[in-house]
Coordinates of N, CA and C in Angstrom, one line a residue:
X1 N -158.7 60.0 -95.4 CA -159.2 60.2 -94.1 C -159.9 61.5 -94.1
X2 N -161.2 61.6 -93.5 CA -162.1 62.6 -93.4 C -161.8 63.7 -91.9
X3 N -161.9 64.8 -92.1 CA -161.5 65.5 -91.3 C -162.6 65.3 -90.7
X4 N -162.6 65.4 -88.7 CA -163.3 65.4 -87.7 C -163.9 66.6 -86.9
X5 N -162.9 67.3 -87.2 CA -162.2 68.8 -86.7 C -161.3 69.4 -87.4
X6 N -162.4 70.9 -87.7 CA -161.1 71.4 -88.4 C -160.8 72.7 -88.2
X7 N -160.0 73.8 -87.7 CA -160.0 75.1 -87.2 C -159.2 75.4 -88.5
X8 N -159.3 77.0 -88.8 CA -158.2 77.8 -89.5 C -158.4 79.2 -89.2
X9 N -157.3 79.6 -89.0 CA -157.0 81.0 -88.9 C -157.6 81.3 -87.0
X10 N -157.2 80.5 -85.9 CA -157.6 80.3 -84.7 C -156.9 81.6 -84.1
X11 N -157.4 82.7 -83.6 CA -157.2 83.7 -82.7 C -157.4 84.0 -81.4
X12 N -156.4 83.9 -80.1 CA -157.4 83.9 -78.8 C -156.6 85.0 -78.2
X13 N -157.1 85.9 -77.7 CA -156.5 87.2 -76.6 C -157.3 87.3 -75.4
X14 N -156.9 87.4 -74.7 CA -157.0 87.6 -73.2 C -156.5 89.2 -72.8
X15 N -157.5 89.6 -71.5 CA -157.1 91.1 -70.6 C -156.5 90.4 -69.7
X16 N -154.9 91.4 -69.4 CA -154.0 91.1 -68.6 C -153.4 92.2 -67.8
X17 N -153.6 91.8 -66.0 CA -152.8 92.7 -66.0 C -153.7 94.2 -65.4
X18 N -153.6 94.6 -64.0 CA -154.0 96.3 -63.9 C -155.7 96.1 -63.7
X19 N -156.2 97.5 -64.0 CA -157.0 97.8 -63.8 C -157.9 97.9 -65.0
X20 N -159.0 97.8 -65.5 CA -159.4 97.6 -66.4 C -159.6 98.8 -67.6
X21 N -158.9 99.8 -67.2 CA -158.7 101.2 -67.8 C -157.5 100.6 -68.4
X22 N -156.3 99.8 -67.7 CA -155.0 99.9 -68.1 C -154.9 98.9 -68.9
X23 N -155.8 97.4 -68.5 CA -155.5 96.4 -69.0 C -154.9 95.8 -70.5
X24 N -154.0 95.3 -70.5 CA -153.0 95.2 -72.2 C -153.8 94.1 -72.4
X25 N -153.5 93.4 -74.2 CA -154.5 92.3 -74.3 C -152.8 91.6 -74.9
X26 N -153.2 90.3 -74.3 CA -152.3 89.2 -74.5 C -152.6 88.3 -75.5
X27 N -152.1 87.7 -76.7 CA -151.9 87.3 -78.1 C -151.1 85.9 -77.6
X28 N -152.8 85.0 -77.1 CA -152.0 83.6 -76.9 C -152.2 83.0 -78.0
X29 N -152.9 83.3 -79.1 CA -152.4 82.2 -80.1 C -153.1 83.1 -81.2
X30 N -152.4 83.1 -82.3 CA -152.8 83.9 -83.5 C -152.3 83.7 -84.7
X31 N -153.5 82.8 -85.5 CA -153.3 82.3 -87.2 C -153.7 80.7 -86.9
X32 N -153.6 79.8 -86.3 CA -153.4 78.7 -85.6 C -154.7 77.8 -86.8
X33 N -153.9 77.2 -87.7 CA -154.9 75.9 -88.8 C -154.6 74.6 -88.0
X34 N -155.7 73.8 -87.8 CA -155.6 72.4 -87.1 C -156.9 71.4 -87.9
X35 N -156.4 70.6 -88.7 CA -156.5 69.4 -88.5 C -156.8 67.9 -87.9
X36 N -158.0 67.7 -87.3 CA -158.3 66.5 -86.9 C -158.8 65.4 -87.4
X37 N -158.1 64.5 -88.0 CA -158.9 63.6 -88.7 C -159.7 62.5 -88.5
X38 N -160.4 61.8 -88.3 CA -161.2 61.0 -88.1 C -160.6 59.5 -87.6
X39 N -160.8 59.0 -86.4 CA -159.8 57.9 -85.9 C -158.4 58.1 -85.2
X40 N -158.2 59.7 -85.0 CA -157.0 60.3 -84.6 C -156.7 60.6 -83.4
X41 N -156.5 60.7 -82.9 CA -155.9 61.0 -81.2 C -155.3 62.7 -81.0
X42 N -156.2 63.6 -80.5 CA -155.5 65.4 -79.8 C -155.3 65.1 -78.4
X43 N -154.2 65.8 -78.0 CA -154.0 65.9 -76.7 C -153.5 67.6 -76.6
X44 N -154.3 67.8 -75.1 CA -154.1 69.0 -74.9 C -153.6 69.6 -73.5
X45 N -152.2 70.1 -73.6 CA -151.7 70.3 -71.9 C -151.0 71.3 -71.5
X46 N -151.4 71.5 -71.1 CA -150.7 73.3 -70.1 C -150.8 73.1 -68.5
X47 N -150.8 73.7 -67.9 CA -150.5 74.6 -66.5 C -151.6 74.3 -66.3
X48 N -152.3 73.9 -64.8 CA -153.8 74.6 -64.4 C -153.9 76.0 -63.9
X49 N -155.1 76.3 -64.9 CA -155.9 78.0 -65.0 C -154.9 78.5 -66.9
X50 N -154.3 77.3 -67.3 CA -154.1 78.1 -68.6 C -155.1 78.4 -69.4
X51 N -156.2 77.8 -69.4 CA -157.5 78.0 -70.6 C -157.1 77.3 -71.1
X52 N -157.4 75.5 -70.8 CA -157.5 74.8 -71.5 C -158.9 73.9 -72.5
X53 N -159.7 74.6 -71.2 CA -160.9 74.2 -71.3 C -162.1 75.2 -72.7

């Protein structure tokens, strides 16, 4: 099977929080390898306003 989609090494941070002087950065996902292979089915679900989109 032929990959469709393929991520590695996926990093995403976000400013959280305060004033933008103070703002901390948040480590929602870091290292993240994905695999999609062709004929496969991803589903993707969180909270609304998690950044799913």
């Amino acid at each position: 099977m032929s990959a469709l989609l393929q991520v590695e090494g996926l990093v995403k941070t976000f400013p959280a929080g305060g004033p933008p002087w103070r703002r901390r950065r948040v480590h929602a996902v870091s290292g993240v390898d994905l695999v999609v292979g062709e004929g496969r089915t991803l589903g993707l679900v969180g909270e609304s306003g998690s950044g799913k989109s």
